[in-house]
Tab-separated table of C-alpha atoms and ligand atoms in Angstrom:
chain	number	residue	atom	x	y	z
A	97	MET	CA	-0.082	0.162	-0.041
A	98	PRO	CA	1.398	3.506	-0.693
A	99	MET	CA	2.504	5.517	1.926
A	100	ILE	CA	1.450	9.164	1.857
A	101	ARG	CA	1.769	11.996	4.276
A	102	GLU	CA	0.591	15.628	3.916
A	103	VAL	CA	3.104	17.895	4.789
A	104	GLN	CA	3.618	21.785	4.570
A	105	PRO	CA	6.463	23.863	3.257
A	106	LYS	CA	8.033	25.735	6.345
A	107	LYS	CA	11.503	27.487	5.935
A	108	LEU	CA	13.755	27.734	2.531
A	109	PHE	CA	17.319	27.553	2.907
A	110	MET	CA	19.377	28.728	-0.380
A	111	GLY	CA	23.335	29.075	-0.348
A	112	LYS	CA	26.739	27.994	-1.715
A	113	LEU	CA	28.796	25.405	-0.277
A	114	ASP	CA	32.769	25.719	-0.063
A	115	TYR	CA	35.473	24.762	-2.760
A	116	GLY	CA	36.824	21.369	-1.561
A	117	SER	CA	34.109	20.088	0.461
A	118	ASP	CA	32.228	16.752	0.310
A	119	LEU	CA	28.870	17.175	-1.381
A	120	LEU	CA	26.403	14.809	0.943
A	121	GLU	CA	28.567	15.412	4.034
A	122	GLU	CA	27.960	19.521	3.701
A	123	LEU	CA	24.297	18.752	2.911
A	124	THR	CA	23.846	16.465	5.721
A	125	SER	CA	25.699	18.909	7.798
A	126	ILE	CA	23.577	21.965	7.135
A	127	CYS	CA	20.533	19.421	7.828
A	128	LYS	CA	21.690	18.825	11.262
A	129	LYS	CA	22.614	22.521	12.291
A	130	LYS	CA	19.377	23.526	10.930
A	131	ASN	CA	17.271	20.923	12.211
A	132	ILE	CA	15.545	19.848	9.130
A	133	TYR	CA	14.570	16.373	9.432
A	134	SER	CA	11.692	16.856	6.615
A	135	GLY	CA	12.096	18.398	3.300
A	136	LYS	CA	13.740	18.526	-0.459
A	137	ILE	CA	17.032	19.590	-1.669
A	138	GLU	CA	18.183	20.615	-5.122
A	139	ALA	CA	21.692	21.601	-6.206
A	140	ILE	CA	23.965	22.538	-9.286
A	141	GLY	CA	27.403	23.384	-9.678
A	142	ALA	CA	30.395	21.310	-10.496
A	143	VAL	CA	32.870	18.987	-8.920
A	144	THR	CA	36.494	17.924	-9.247
A	145	LYS	CA	35.664	14.165	-8.645
A	146	ALA	CA	32.766	11.961	-7.918
A	147	VAL	CA	31.663	8.765	-6.088
A	148	LEU	CA	28.331	7.673	-6.955
A	149	ALA	CA	26.396	4.258	-6.230
A	150	TYR	CA	24.258	1.846	-7.953
A	151	TYR	CA	22.020	-0.544	-6.109
A	152	ASN	CA	22.561	-4.075	-7.286
A	153	GLN	CA	18.869	-5.463	-6.395
A	154	GLU	CA	19.907	-9.149	-6.796
A	155	LYS	CA	22.580	-8.734	-4.363
A	156	LYS	CA	20.918	-6.257	-2.424
A	157	THR	CA	24.113	-4.198	-2.110
A	158	TYR	CA	25.330	-0.914	-3.198
A	159	GLU	CA	28.021	-0.782	-5.525
A	160	THR	CA	30.385	2.311	-5.786
A	161	PHE	CA	32.039	3.699	-8.493
A	162	PRO	CA	34.124	6.715	-8.830
A	163	ILE	CA	34.585	9.063	-11.552
A	164	ASP	CA	37.855	10.710	-11.465
A	165	LYS	CA	37.514	13.908	-13.297
A	166	PRO	CA	35.968	17.454	-13.462
A	167	LEU	CA	32.090	17.342	-14.058
A	168	GLU	CA	29.071	19.550	-13.794
A	169	ILE	CA	26.365	19.144	-11.757
A	170	ILE	CA	23.676	18.918	-14.190
A	171	ALA	CA	21.077	18.039	-11.418
A	172	LEU	CA	20.960	17.016	-7.884
A	173	ILE	CA	17.417	16.145	-6.474
A	174	GLY	CA	16.887	14.454	-2.991
A	175	ASN	CA	14.865	14.291	0.097
A	176	ILE	CA	15.382	14.627	3.652
A	177	SER	CA	13.923	12.357	6.358
A	178	SER	CA	15.014	10.532	9.746
A	179	LYS	CA	17.172	7.796	10.315
A	180	ASP	CA	18.024	6.645	13.998
A	181	ASN	CA	16.924	9.975	15.233
A	182	LYS	CA	19.351	11.765	12.734
A	183	PRO	CA	18.622	13.699	9.596
A	184	ILE	CA	19.716	11.525	6.361
A	185	VAL	CA	19.759	13.245	2.827
A	186	HIS	CA	18.981	10.781	0.167
A	187	ALA	CA	20.235	12.558	-2.982
A	188	HIS	CA	20.615	11.397	-6.792
A	189	ILE	CA	22.932	13.316	-9.048
A	190	THR	CA	23.425	13.649	-12.705
A	191	LEU	CA	26.789	14.738	-13.700
A	192	ALA	CA	28.514	15.444	-17.333
A	193	ASP	CA	31.778	15.992	-18.742
A	194	LYS	CA	33.174	18.379	-21.151
A	195	GLU	CA	31.401	16.621	-23.936
A	196	GLY	CA	28.069	16.645	-22.384
A	197	LYS	CA	28.427	12.715	-21.607
A	198	THR	CA	26.183	12.283	-18.638
A	199	PHE	CA	26.746	10.040	-15.503
A	200	GLY	CA	24.421	9.391	-12.872
A	201	GLY	CA	23.555	7.659	-9.848
A	202	HIS	CA	23.176	7.677	-5.905
A	203	LEU	CA	25.188	10.248	-3.999
A	204	VAL	CA	27.812	9.131	-1.599
A	205	SER	CA	30.464	10.501	0.362
A	206	GLY	CA	33.734	11.342	-1.717
A	207	THR	CA	31.832	13.583	-4.062
A	208	ILE	CA	34.233	16.616	-3.974
A	209	LEU	CA	32.944	20.415	-4.823
A	210	TYR	CA	34.327	22.833	-7.070
A	211	ALA	CA	31.381	25.114	-6.799
A	212	CYS	CA	27.719	24.639	-5.451
A	213	GLU	CA	24.730	26.280	-5.256
A	214	PHE	CA	21.863	24.375	-3.408
A	215	ILE	CA	18.265	25.173	-2.094
A	216	ILE	CA	16.745	23.314	0.699
A	217	GLN	CA	12.824	23.246	1.455
A	218	GLN	CA	12.012	22.554	4.802
A	219	PHE	CA	8.728	20.838	5.608
A	220	ASP	CA	6.433	20.674	8.680
A	221	GLY	CA	3.597	18.324	9.511
A	222	TYR	CA	5.456	14.990	9.457
A	223	VAL	CA	8.988	13.157	9.522
A	224	PHE	CA	9.413	10.076	7.608
A	225	LYS	CA	11.549	7.524	9.499
A	226	ARG	CA	14.044	5.386	7.638
A	227	GLY	CA	14.140	1.248	8.825
A	228	PHE	CA	15.159	-2.073	7.192
A	229	ASP	CA	12.966	-2.829	4.293
A	230	GLU	CA	12.995	-6.657	4.252
A	231	VAL	CA	11.824	-6.846	0.186
A	232	THR	CA	14.311	-4.481	-0.888
A	233	GLY	CA	17.150	-4.647	1.743
A	234	LEU	CA	17.126	-0.997	1.766
A	235	PRO	CA	16.443	1.759	4.307
A	236	LEU	CA	13.224	2.694	3.292
A	237	TRP	CA	10.499	5.181	4.879
A	238	LYS	CA	8.927	2.593	7.188
A	239	GLU	CA	6.664	5.277	9.284
B	12	LIG	ZN1	19.150	6.325	-3.844
């Protein structure tokens, strides 16, 4: 059965991240500092290198792969929920090289910024909590 909750827009945060910082860690740190447990994220910019992940559905495990070159962040889209009572950012990203060839995947630590402009929309009204999902092996929204 689909899980649907009503949320309301709360605060909007907009900003830029530092050269050399880790994209996922910075976004997660902002959520912790601002107490954001429910929301959505978008960002554009560029990275000096990236690490992405692909979830292998047969093995039920994330397989990470590095891309060791400068890339544009074409789009980052993600959500914020709660796991073990801490904010967790789940983000997917599309990156492009100098020929416009794109790479994409689940964002993990190790993606290092050249430049980044982000917007975080905080929600009010409901906080999704992640927990182990038996069917997929993923930490999905359980309540
Ligand atoms: Zn993902």
